[in-house]
Coordinates of C-alpha atoms in Angstrom, one line a residue:
M1 CA 44.1 212.3 -13.6
A2 CA 46.9 214.0 -12.2
T3 CA 47.1 217.8 -13.3
K4 CA 49.6 219.1 -15.6
T5 CA 53.3 220.9 -14.3
T6 CA 54.1 224.2 -15.7
E7 CA 56.9 221.9 -17.2
W8 CA 55.1 220.6 -19.4
R9 CA 56.4 221.7 -23.3
P10 CA 53.8 222.4 -25.0
G11 CA 53.7 221.2 -29.1
P12 CA 52.2 219.9 -31.9
T13 CA 52.0 216.1 -31.2
V14 CA 50.1 216.5 -28.0
C15 CA 47.3 214.5 -27.4
R16 CA 44.3 217.5 -26.7
C17 CA 42.3 215.9 -24.2
C18 CA 45.9 214.6 -21.6
L19 CA 47.8 216.9 -22.9
A20 CA 50.3 213.8 -23.0
E21 CA 52.9 212.7 -25.9
G22 CA 53.0 210.5 -28.5
C23 CA 52.1 208.6 -31.9
Y24 CA 48.3 209.8 -32.1
K25 CA 45.3 209.2 -34.1
D26 CA 44.1 212.5 -35.5
I27 CA 41.1 214.5 -33.6
S28 CA 38.7 214.9 -36.6
T29 CA 39.9 211.6 -39.4
E30 CA 37.0 209.4 -40.7
Y31 CA 38.6 205.9 -39.0
F32 CA 36.9 202.5 -38.3
W33 CA 36.9 200.0 -35.2
M34 CA 35.4 197.2 -35.2
G35 CA 33.3 198.4 -38.3
K36 CA 31.8 201.0 -37.3
R37 CA 32.4 204.5 -38.1
E38 CA 34.1 207.3 -35.9
V39 CA 35.3 210.4 -36.0
Y40 CA 36.3 211.8 -32.6
A41 CA 35.2 215.1 -33.0
E42 CA 31.8 214.3 -33.6
M43 CA 32.0 211.9 -30.6
L44 CA 32.4 214.4 -28.4
A45 CA 30.3 216.8 -29.6
N46 CA 27.5 214.5 -29.6
T47 CA 28.9 213.2 -25.8
F48 CA 29.7 216.0 -23.9
D49 CA 29.3 218.9 -26.0
L50 CA 32.5 219.5 -26.7
S51 CA 34.7 220.9 -29.9
I52 CA 38.1 221.5 -30.1
A53 CA 40.3 224.4 -30.9
Y54 CA 42.6 225.3 -33.1
S55 CA 44.9 227.8 -34.7
Q56 CA 43.5 228.6 -38.3
S57 CA 46.7 231.1 -39.4
G58 CA 49.8 227.7 -39.5
G59 CA 52.5 227.7 -37.3
P60 CA 53.5 225.1 -34.7
Y61 CA 50.2 224.6 -33.6
S62 CA 48.4 224.7 -36.4
N63 CA 47.4 220.7 -36.6
S64 CA 47.1 219.8 -32.9
R65 CA 43.9 217.9 -33.4
L66 CA 45.8 214.7 -32.1
I67 CA 44.2 212.3 -29.0
C68 CA 46.5 209.5 -27.4
E69 CA 44.5 205.7 -27.0
P70 CA 43.5 205.9 -23.7
C71 CA 41.4 209.2 -24.0
I72 CA 40.2 207.0 -27.2
S73 CA 38.8 204.2 -25.2
R74 CA 37.5 206.3 -22.9
L75 CA 34.7 208.5 -24.9
R76 CA 34.8 205.0 -26.8
D77 CA 32.6 204.4 -23.4
A78 CA 31.4 207.0 -23.0
A79 CA 29.5 207.4 -26.1
D80 CA 28.1 203.8 -25.7
F81 CA 27.0 204.4 -22.0
K82 CA 24.9 207.1 -23.3
R83 CA 23.3 205.0 -26.4
Q84 CA 22.2 202.2 -23.6
V85 CA 21.0 205.0 -21.6
V86 CA 19.1 206.4 -24.5
E87 CA 18.0 203.1 -25.0
C88 CA 16.7 202.3 -21.7
E89 CA 14.9 205.2 -21.9
K90 CA 13.4 204.8 -24.2
T91 CA 12.0 201.4 -23.4
F92 CA 11.0 202.4 -19.9
L93 CA 8.5 204.7 -21.7
Q94 CA 7.1 202.7 -24.5
H95 CA 6.9 200.3 -21.6
L96 CA 4.7 202.8 -19.3
D97 CA 2.9 204.4 -22.3
P98 CA 3.0 202.8 -25.5
S99 CA 1.3 205.0 -27.4
C100 CA 4.4 207.4 -26.0
S101 CA 6.2 208.0 -30.3
A102 CA 10.1 206.3 -30.0
D103 CA 11.4 208.9 -32.2
T104 CA 9.5 211.9 -30.6
V105 CA 11.1 214.2 -27.8
V106 CA 9.3 213.5 -25.0
N107 CA 9.6 216.3 -22.1
V108 CA 6.2 215.9 -20.1
S109 CA 6.0 214.9 -16.2
A110 CA 2.8 212.8 -15.9
V111 CA 1.8 210.5 -13.7
V112 CA 0.6 207.0 -14.5
P113 CA -2.2 205.0 -12.5
L114 CA -2.0 201.5 -11.0
E115 CA -4.2 198.9 -10.2
D116 CA -4.4 199.4 -6.5
D117 CA -4.6 202.9 -6.8
R118 CA -0.8 204.2 -6.7
E119 CA 1.1 206.0 -8.6
V120 CA 4.0 206.8 -10.9
K121 CA 5.7 209.1 -11.8
I122 CA 7.7 209.9 -14.6
E123 CA 10.4 212.7 -15.3
G124 CA 10.6 214.0 -18.6
V125 CA 13.6 212.8 -21.0
K126 CA 14.3 214.1 -24.2
V127 CA 14.4 211.0 -26.4
E128 CA 17.6 211.7 -29.3
R129 CA 16.3 209.4 -33.2
L130 CA 19.5 207.3 -33.2
G131 CA 20.7 206.2 -36.7
S132 CA 22.3 203.0 -37.5
E133 CA 25.4 203.1 -37.0
D134 CA 25.2 204.2 -34.1
E135 CA 23.5 201.2 -32.3
L136 CA 25.7 199.5 -29.6
D137 CA 28.9 197.3 -29.8
D138 CA 28.5 193.2 -28.4
S139 CA 32.0 194.3 -28.0
A140 CA 31.6 197.6 -26.0
N141 CA 32.8 197.7 -21.6
F142 CA 30.4 200.0 -19.8
N143 CA 32.9 199.6 -16.8
N144 CA 35.2 202.0 -17.0
D145 CA 37.4 202.3 -13.5
D146 CA 38.4 206.2 -14.1
D147 CA 34.5 206.3 -12.8
D148 CA 32.7 207.9 -9.9
D149 CA 32.3 205.2 -7.6
D150 CA 27.8 205.2 -7.7
D151 CA 27.9 203.4 -11.7
L152 CA 24.9 204.4 -12.7
D153 CA 24.6 201.3 -14.6
D154 CA 24.2 199.2 -12.1
Q155 CA 21.1 201.6 -10.6
P156 CA 17.5 199.5 -11.5
L157 CA 15.3 201.3 -13.7
T158 CA 12.7 201.4 -10.6
K159 CA 14.0 204.5 -8.8
L160 CA 12.5 206.4 -10.8
A161 CA 9.4 205.7 -9.2
S162 CA 8.3 207.9 -6.9
K163 CA 5.7 206.1 -4.9
C164 CA 6.5 202.5 -4.8
S165 CA 6.1 199.9 -2.7
K166 CA 8.3 197.8 -0.7
K167 CA 6.8 194.8 -1.5
D168 CA 6.7 194.8 -4.8
S169 CA 9.6 194.5 -6.9
V170 CA 9.5 195.9 -11.1
D171 CA 12.7 192.6 -12.8
L172 CA 14.3 194.8 -16.2
L173 CA 13.1 191.8 -17.4
D174 CA 10.4 192.0 -17.3
I175 CA 10.5 194.8 -18.1
I176 CA 12.6 194.4 -21.5
D177 CA 10.0 191.4 -22.1
N178 CA 7.4 193.5 -22.0
A179 CA 7.9 196.3 -24.4
K180 CA 7.9 194.3 -27.0
V181 CA 4.2 193.6 -26.7
A182 CA 3.4 196.5 -25.8
D183 CA 1.2 198.0 -28.0
K184 CA -1.1 195.7 -26.8
R185 CA -1.6 197.7 -23.4
K186 CA -3.9 200.6 -23.5
S187 CA -4.3 201.5 -20.2
T188 CA -2.5 200.3 -17.0
V189 CA 0.4 198.5 -16.1
K190 CA 0.7 196.4 -13.8
V191 CA 3.3 195.3 -11.5
K192 CA 3.7 191.6 -10.1
A193 CA 6.8 190.0 -8.0
T194 CA 9.3 187.8 -10.1
P195 CA 8.1 184.7 -10.9
V196 CA 9.9 181.2 -10.3
K197 CA 9.4 181.2 -14.0
K198 CA 10.9 183.8 -14.4
V199 CA 14.7 183.2 -12.9
K200 CA 14.7 179.9 -14.8
M201 CA 14.5 183.0 -17.8
K202 CA 17.5 184.2 -16.5
K203 CA 19.6 180.6 -16.4
E204 CA 18.8 179.9 -20.1
A205 CA 19.9 184.2 -20.8
K206 CA 22.8 183.9 -18.8
A207 CA 23.4 180.2 -20.7
T208 CA 23.1 181.6 -24.1
A209 CA 25.1 184.8 -23.7
S210 CA 28.0 182.1 -23.2
K211 CA 26.9 180.1 -26.3
A212 CA 27.4 183.7 -27.8
K213 CA 30.8 184.2 -28.2
P214 CA 32.4 181.6 -30.7
E215 CA 29.0 183.9 -33.0
K216 CA 30.8 186.9 -31.8
K217 CA 34.8 185.5 -33.0
K218 CA 33.1 184.3 -36.6
K219 CA 31.6 187.5 -37.0
E220 CA 34.8 189.2 -36.1
F221 CA 36.7 186.9 -38.8
D222 CA 33.9 187.3 -41.6
H223 CA 34.5 191.6 -40.9
F224 CA 38.5 190.6 -41.2
L225 CA 37.3 188.3 -44.8
V226 CA 36.4 191.7 -46.1
T227 CA 38.8 193.9 -45.5
R228 CA 40.6 191.6 -47.2
S229 CA 38.1 191.4 -49.7
N230 CA 38.4 195.0 -50.7
A231 CA 42.6 195.1 -50.4
K232 CA 41.9 192.7 -53.1
L233 CA 40.5 194.5 -55.4
V234 CA 41.4 198.2 -54.7
L235 CA 44.8 196.7 -55.0
E236 CA 44.1 194.8 -58.8
Y237 CA 41.9 197.5 -60.4
S238 CA 44.7 200.1 -59.0
T239 CA 48.2 201.3 -59.1
A240 CA 49.3 200.7 -55.9
Y241 CA 51.8 198.8 -55.5
P242 CA 52.9 196.2 -52.7
F243 CA 55.7 196.0 -50.9
R244 CA 57.6 194.3 -47.7
L245 CA 59.8 195.3 -45.6
P246 CA 62.1 192.4 -43.7
A247 CA 65.2 194.7 -44.0
D248 CA 65.4 198.6 -43.8
S249 CA 65.0 198.2 -48.0
M250 CA 61.2 197.0 -49.9
V251 CA 61.1 194.0 -51.1
C252 CA 58.9 192.4 -53.8
V253 CA 56.3 190.6 -53.2
Y254 CA 55.5 188.8 -55.6
C255 CA 59.3 188.2 -57.7
C256 CA 61.4 189.5 -54.6
E257 CA 63.6 191.6 -55.8
S258 CA 64.5 194.3 -53.6
Y259 CA 64.8 199.0 -53.4
E260 CA 66.3 200.6 -51.5
D261 CA 64.7 203.5 -53.7
P262 CA 61.0 203.7 -54.5
K263 CA 61.2 205.4 -57.6
D264 CA 63.5 202.7 -59.1
Y265 CA 60.6 200.2 -57.4
R266 CA 57.7 202.1 -59.1
V267 CA 59.6 201.3 -62.1
H268 CA 60.1 197.8 -61.2
H269 CA 56.2 197.2 -61.0
Q270 CA 55.1 198.8 -64.2
R271 CA 58.4 197.4 -66.3
E272 CA 57.7 193.7 -64.8
H273 CA 54.4 193.3 -63.0
S274 CA 52.0 195.1 -65.3
E275 CA 49.6 191.7 -65.1
F276 CA 49.9 189.8 -61.8
H277 CA 47.8 187.4 -59.9
V278 CA 46.0 189.5 -57.1
D279 CA 46.9 187.0 -54.2
T280 CA 50.4 186.1 -54.2
A281 CA 51.1 190.0 -53.3
F282 CA 48.5 188.3 -49.8
A283 CA 50.7 185.2 -49.7
H284 CA 53.7 186.2 -46.6
I285 CA 50.6 187.5 -44.3
F286 CA 48.0 184.6 -45.6
N287 CA 47.3 182.9 -42.5
N288 CA 46.8 186.2 -40.7
Y289 CA 43.6 187.5 -41.7
T290 CA 44.3 190.8 -39.6
E291 CA 47.4 192.0 -41.2
Y292 CA 46.8 194.9 -43.9
L293 CA 49.4 194.8 -46.1
K294 CA 51.5 197.7 -47.1
V295 CA 51.3 199.6 -50.3
D296 CA 53.2 202.6 -52.1
C297 CA 50.4 205.3 -53.2
A298 CA 52.6 207.8 -54.6
E299 CA 50.8 207.4 -57.6
L300 CA 47.7 205.4 -57.4
A301 CA 45.5 206.0 -60.6
C302 CA 42.8 203.7 -62.1
R303 CA 44.1 201.0 -64.3
L304 CA 40.4 201.5 -66.1
C305 CA 40.9 205.1 -66.6
S306 CA 43.9 206.3 -65.7
N307 CA 42.1 208.9 -63.1
R308 CA 44.1 210.2 -60.5
Y309 CA 43.9 209.9 -56.6
D310 CA 45.5 210.2 -53.4
T311 CA 43.7 207.4 -51.0
L312 CA 42.6 204.7 -51.5
N313 CA 39.2 205.6 -49.7
S314 CA 38.9 207.6 -52.6
M315 CA 40.1 205.8 -54.9
A316 CA 38.0 203.1 -54.1
E317 CA 34.8 205.1 -54.5
H318 CA 35.4 206.2 -57.7
L319 CA 35.7 201.8 -58.2
V320 CA 32.5 201.3 -57.2
V321 CA 30.7 204.6 -58.5
I322 CA 32.3 204.9 -61.8
H323 CA 33.2 201.5 -62.5
D324 CA 30.1 198.7 -60.1
I325 CA 33.1 197.3 -58.4
A326 CA 31.7 195.7 -55.8
I327 CA 33.2 197.0 -52.4
K328 CA 31.2 197.3 -49.7
L329 CA 32.4 201.1 -48.9
N330 CA 31.3 200.1 -45.1
V331 CA 34.3 198.1 -44.0
E332 CA 38.2 199.3 -43.9
I333 CA 40.3 199.0 -46.9
G334 CA 42.9 196.4 -45.7
M335 CA 46.1 197.9 -47.1
Q336 CA 47.9 200.6 -45.2
M337 CA 48.3 203.7 -47.5
F338 CA 52.4 205.1 -47.9
K339 CA 53.8 208.1 -49.9
L340 CA 56.8 207.3 -50.3
G341 CA 59.3 209.9 -52.1
A342 CA 63.2 209.2 -52.5
E343 CA 64.1 212.8 -50.8
R344 CA 62.1 212.3 -47.8
W345 CA 60.5 210.6 -45.7
L346 CA 57.1 211.8 -44.9
C347 CA 53.9 209.4 -43.7
A348 CA 50.6 209.7 -45.9
I349 CA 48.4 210.8 -42.6
C350 CA 50.3 212.7 -40.5
E351 CA 52.8 214.2 -42.6
A352 CA 55.0 213.4 -40.7
K353 CA 58.9 213.1 -41.2
L354 CA 61.1 209.6 -40.2
P355 CA 64.1 209.1 -40.5
C356 CA 63.9 205.7 -42.4
L357 CA 61.5 204.1 -44.1
R358 CA 60.9 200.9 -41.1
S359 CA 60.6 204.1 -39.1
L360 CA 57.7 205.5 -41.5
S361 CA 56.3 201.4 -41.3
R362 CA 56.4 201.0 -37.7
H363 CA 54.8 205.2 -37.4
T364 CA 52.4 204.3 -40.1
S365 CA 51.3 201.2 -37.9
C366 CA 50.3 203.3 -35.7
H367 CA 47.4 204.7 -37.1
Y368 CA 45.4 201.3 -38.2
H369 CA 45.8 200.6 -34.3
K370 CA 42.6 199.4 -32.9
Y371 CA 43.0 197.0 -30.2
T372 CA 43.7 198.7 -27.2
C373 CA 45.7 197.2 -24.0
E374 CA 42.2 198.5 -20.5
T375 CA 45.6 198.8 -18.2
C376 CA 48.7 200.3 -19.8
G377 CA 47.2 202.2 -22.9
K378 CA 49.1 200.6 -25.8
S379 CA 47.6 199.7 -28.7
Y380 CA 48.4 197.0 -31.6
V381 CA 47.1 196.6 -34.8
N382 CA 45.8 193.1 -34.6
Q383 CA 44.4 190.8 -31.6
E384 CA 47.5 188.4 -31.8
N385 CA 49.6 191.2 -30.9
L386 CA 47.5 192.5 -27.9
T387 CA 46.7 188.6 -26.0
R388 CA 51.3 188.6 -26.4
H389 CA 51.4 192.3 -25.0
L390 CA 48.6 191.1 -22.5
A391 CA 50.5 187.6 -21.5
Y392 CA 54.3 189.1 -21.5
G393 CA 53.8 193.0 -21.1
H394 CA 51.6 192.5 -17.2
S395 CA 52.6 189.7 -16.1
E396 CA 53.9 189.5 -12.2
F397 CA 56.9 186.1 -14.1
K398 CA 59.2 188.0 -16.5
V399 CA 59.1 186.0 -20.3
C400 CA 61.8 185.0 -23.0
L401 CA 60.9 185.3 -25.4
R402 CA 62.6 182.6 -27.3
C403 CA 62.5 179.7 -25.1
K404 CA 59.2 181.6 -22.9
K405 CA 61.2 180.8 -19.2
C406 CA 59.8 182.5 -17.0
F407 CA 62.1 184.6 -13.6
P408 CA 60.8 186.5 -10.8
N409 CA 62.4 190.1 -12.1
C410 CA 64.2 191.0 -15.5
E411 CA 67.6 191.2 -14.4
A412 CA 67.2 187.2 -14.1
R413 CA 65.5 187.0 -17.4
R414 CA 68.7 189.7 -18.8
E415 CA 71.5 187.4 -16.6
H416 CA 69.2 183.8 -18.2
V417 CA 69.6 185.5 -22.3
L418 CA 73.5 186.2 -22.0
A419 CA 74.3 182.6 -20.9
S420 CA 71.4 181.4 -23.3
K421 CA 73.0 181.7 -27.3
N422 CA 69.9 180.0 -28.5
C423 CA 67.8 183.0 -27.3
W424 CA 70.0 185.8 -27.9
P425 CA 68.4 189.0 -29.4
L426 CA 69.9 189.4 -33.3
S427 CA 70.9 187.3 -35.7
C428 CA 73.0 187.7 -39.5
S429 CA 70.7 187.8 -42.2
S430 CA 73.0 185.8 -44.1
C431 CA 73.6 182.7 -42.1
G432 CA 72.0 182.8 -39.4
Q433 CA 74.3 183.0 -35.8
R434 CA 73.2 184.6 -33.4
F435 CA 74.4 187.8 -31.4
A436 CA 73.8 189.4 -28.0
N437 CA 74.7 192.9 -29.3
R438 CA 74.1 195.1 -32.7
K439 CA 78.0 196.0 -32.1
S440 CA 78.6 191.9 -32.3
R441 CA 76.4 191.1 -35.2
F442 CA 78.2 194.3 -36.6
D443 CA 81.8 192.7 -36.2
H444 CA 80.3 189.3 -37.9
L445 CA 79.0 190.8 -41.3
V446 CA 82.6 193.3 -41.4
Q447 CA 84.8 190.3 -40.7
V448 CA 82.8 187.1 -41.9
H449 CA 80.6 188.1 -45.0
A450 CA 83.4 191.4 -45.8
K451 CA 80.2 193.8 -45.7
S452 CA 80.9 197.1 -45.0
P453 CA 80.9 199.6 -42.4
K454 CA 77.0 200.8 -43.5
T455 CA 76.6 204.3 -43.2
Y456 CA 73.6 206.6 -43.0
T457 CA 73.2 210.0 -44.5
C458 CA 70.4 212.5 -43.8
P459 CA 67.9 213.7 -46.8
E460 CA 67.4 216.8 -45.9
C461 CA 70.9 218.0 -46.0
G462 CA 73.0 215.3 -46.8
Q463 CA 74.9 214.9 -44.2
A464 CA 76.9 210.8 -43.5
F465 CA 77.0 209.4 -40.3
D466 CA 78.8 206.0 -39.4
K467 CA 75.8 205.6 -35.9
W468 CA 72.2 205.4 -36.9
R469 CA 71.4 206.5 -33.4
I470 CA 73.9 209.7 -34.1
Y471 CA 71.4 210.0 -37.0
R472 CA 68.6 209.8 -35.5
A473 CA 69.1 212.0 -33.1
H474 CA 70.8 215.2 -35.8
F475 CA 67.6 214.3 -38.1
V476 CA 64.6 214.7 -35.6
V477 CA 66.4 218.0 -32.9
T478 CA 67.2 219.7 -36.9
H479 CA 65.2 218.7 -39.3
T480 CA 61.5 218.1 -37.1
T481 CA 59.3 220.0 -34.6
N482 CA 59.5 216.1 -32.8
N483 CA 62.2 217.4 -30.0
Y484 CA 62.2 218.4 -26.6
S485 CA 64.1 221.5 -26.0
C486 CA 65.4 222.2 -21.8
T487 CA 63.7 225.1 -20.7
F488 CA 67.4 226.7 -18.8
C489 CA 69.0 226.3 -21.7
E490 CA 67.0 225.7 -24.5
Q491 CA 68.8 222.7 -25.9
K492 CA 67.5 220.7 -27.8
F493 CA 67.0 216.6 -27.4
D494 CA 65.3 213.4 -29.7
N495 CA 63.9 212.1 -27.0
R496 CA 62.4 212.7 -23.2
R497 CA 65.0 210.3 -21.1
S498 CA 67.8 212.2 -22.9
L499 CA 66.2 215.3 -21.5
L500 CA 65.6 214.9 -17.8
D501 CA 69.8 213.2 -17.7
H502 CA 70.0 216.7 -19.4
R503 CA 68.2 218.5 -16.6
V504 CA 69.8 217.9 -13.5
I505 CA 73.0 220.2 -14.6
H506 CA 70.3 222.6 -13.9
T507 CA 68.2 221.5 -11.1
K508 CA 71.5 219.5 -9.4
E509 CA 68.4 216.9 -8.3
K510 CA 69.6 213.9 -6.8
D511 CA 66.5 211.5 -6.7
Y512 CA 67.5 208.3 -6.6
P513 CA 69.6 206.4 -3.5
C514 CA 70.8 203.5 -2.6
T515 CA 69.3 201.5 -0.7
V516 CA 72.8 200.1 0.9
C517 CA 74.7 203.2 1.4
P518 CA 73.6 207.3 1.7
K519 CA 75.3 208.0 -1.5
L520 CA 72.5 209.4 -3.9
F521 CA 72.9 210.6 -7.9
S522 CA 71.2 211.8 -9.9
R523 CA 70.5 209.5 -13.2
K524 CA 68.7 205.9 -12.9
K525 CA 71.8 204.5 -14.9
N526 CA 74.7 205.9 -12.9
L527 CA 72.9 203.9 -9.9
Q528 CA 72.3 200.6 -11.3
Q529 CA 76.6 201.1 -12.1
H530 CA 76.7 201.6 -8.7
M531 CA 74.5 198.6 -7.7
W532 CA 77.8 196.5 -9.3
I533 CA 80.1 197.9 -5.6
H534 CA 77.9 195.3 -3.8
R535 CA 77.4 192.4 -5.2
E536 CA 79.9 189.8 -4.6
Q537 CA 80.0 188.8 -8.2
K538 CA 82.9 190.4 -9.6
R539 CA 82.2 191.8 -14.1
F540 CA 85.3 192.2 -15.3
E541 CA 88.7 190.5 -14.3
C542 CA 92.5 191.4 -14.8
I543 CA 93.8 188.0 -16.2
P544 CA 97.5 188.8 -15.7
C545 CA 97.3 189.3 -11.5
K546 CA 93.7 187.2 -11.2
K547 CA 91.5 190.9 -9.4
Q548 CA 88.2 191.7 -10.1
F549 CA 86.0 194.2 -10.6
N550 CA 82.5 195.2 -10.4
Q551 CA 82.7 198.3 -13.1
R552 CA 84.8 198.6 -15.8
V553 CA 86.1 202.1 -15.4
S554 CA 88.1 200.1 -12.1
W555 CA 89.2 197.4 -14.6
K556 CA 90.7 199.9 -17.4
T557 CA 92.6 202.0 -15.0
H558 CA 94.2 199.6 -13.6
M559 CA 94.8 197.7 -17.1
K560 CA 96.7 201.8 -18.3
S561 CA 98.1 201.4 -15.1
Y562 CA 99.7 198.8 -14.9
H563 CA 99.3 196.3 -18.1
P564 CA 99.3 199.1 -20.7
D565 CA 100.2 196.4 -23.3
L566 CA 98.2 194.1 -23.1
V567 CA 95.2 196.7 -23.8
N568 CA 94.2 198.8 -26.8
F569 CA 91.5 201.8 -25.4

């Protein structure tokens, strides 16, 4: 992996393993992935004997204990590979020396005599006791593209023997199969060539492995059923209030009423839905067991004894221990936890500030991602989203998400979308009419449905904005630490792209050359705008003069000079 340059900006929102920036998981928080408990700090300590340091005295870096999804994936592979090596070594030692205990520390250098007076030297190995929760995951992938070429997983176990005839070979399947009857062998170990029957056994084993895939899917489906069952029990016996987010406000899952203030939404539940049917809350995600229900836990309490709790896990533990509710604590609860307040939007897990409820929902879902793309490292909540990402994101063709047509490049897809009204990405929530951009939809809402222009009020300082982009930039730069500062003038920006566009003012770099003419540009968007000059297609036309222009600025200049009465800029 390439090392970081001096231009890297340290902060509390970087991965502690690769210094990349984005949305990550806490390195010391307990998560569940594929039904297995994961604490990444413990995995680093157990696998590599590494510990992550952090500030004890507070400050902007006191909570810098994050790890990104690509590093999590590599850590899982390393931990699983270590467990595999230990298990194989244990099996190998039990085969050669059945009297050796699998739960003790082996630290000997012995020579085991063979039947034909040859000797096999056994190297000392420390075998650790493995807990039940550390069993190998059938879905683990031990091949990592970032590892060295000499993959230890592909090396035969017989390379541990220092004196073995080249004529004879030891089959790995023989060792594993014979380990089951190792207790019957007391004195010597016979090394035999692989018989013909064993070859048939290998073929049968491969066929059995190929038929085991539906069983794996069944196990995953059963796991999701348990998570849904846990969610229903916690929802029934606690004051976790479920909601939906089809728009920017909270929608009741029972009566579909909408509320912008979370406090009003909780009062609505207390008054109108003191009695409810649990299955109704899951009706909008009934066919998708992998999707978690969103619940507000700002006033989380037990409905049986009124005790208050901070998290869903502590509530579930209370219901099991005190009230004997049949919740399986070794499996996660199929709900996403929110703690919503009217004054600000804070993540209930990492306490990050977000500008609106919709952004908070997108951020919170990253804490429940279990499926990671091995190509680019992006992670998703369920397998369906990952499959869609693989089909559309890593395909050699660009796919229209509406009609599923394929195009050779993004420009061809963009032209198709603009020309096909049914493929326009936005729609009116009142009449269903589709639009190509947000401005067209906003003008439609004002003119046709008489909706007033929407304003965005900052929950921190009360300042109002008429555009979402300006409001988000203000919120991130002014009220959060997740901003980007220029090292030359210390000006702050809400995203990395804006920072890079700004930096060229100081560096004077021009890294984007035109492939047709010798011109150079400092920004990619300027190059893209310039490339229209070299195209035969003219995008802008003056109707009175019948003149055509490649760039909008040229067209506007012409209209102001020759037809000022026809335009109003």
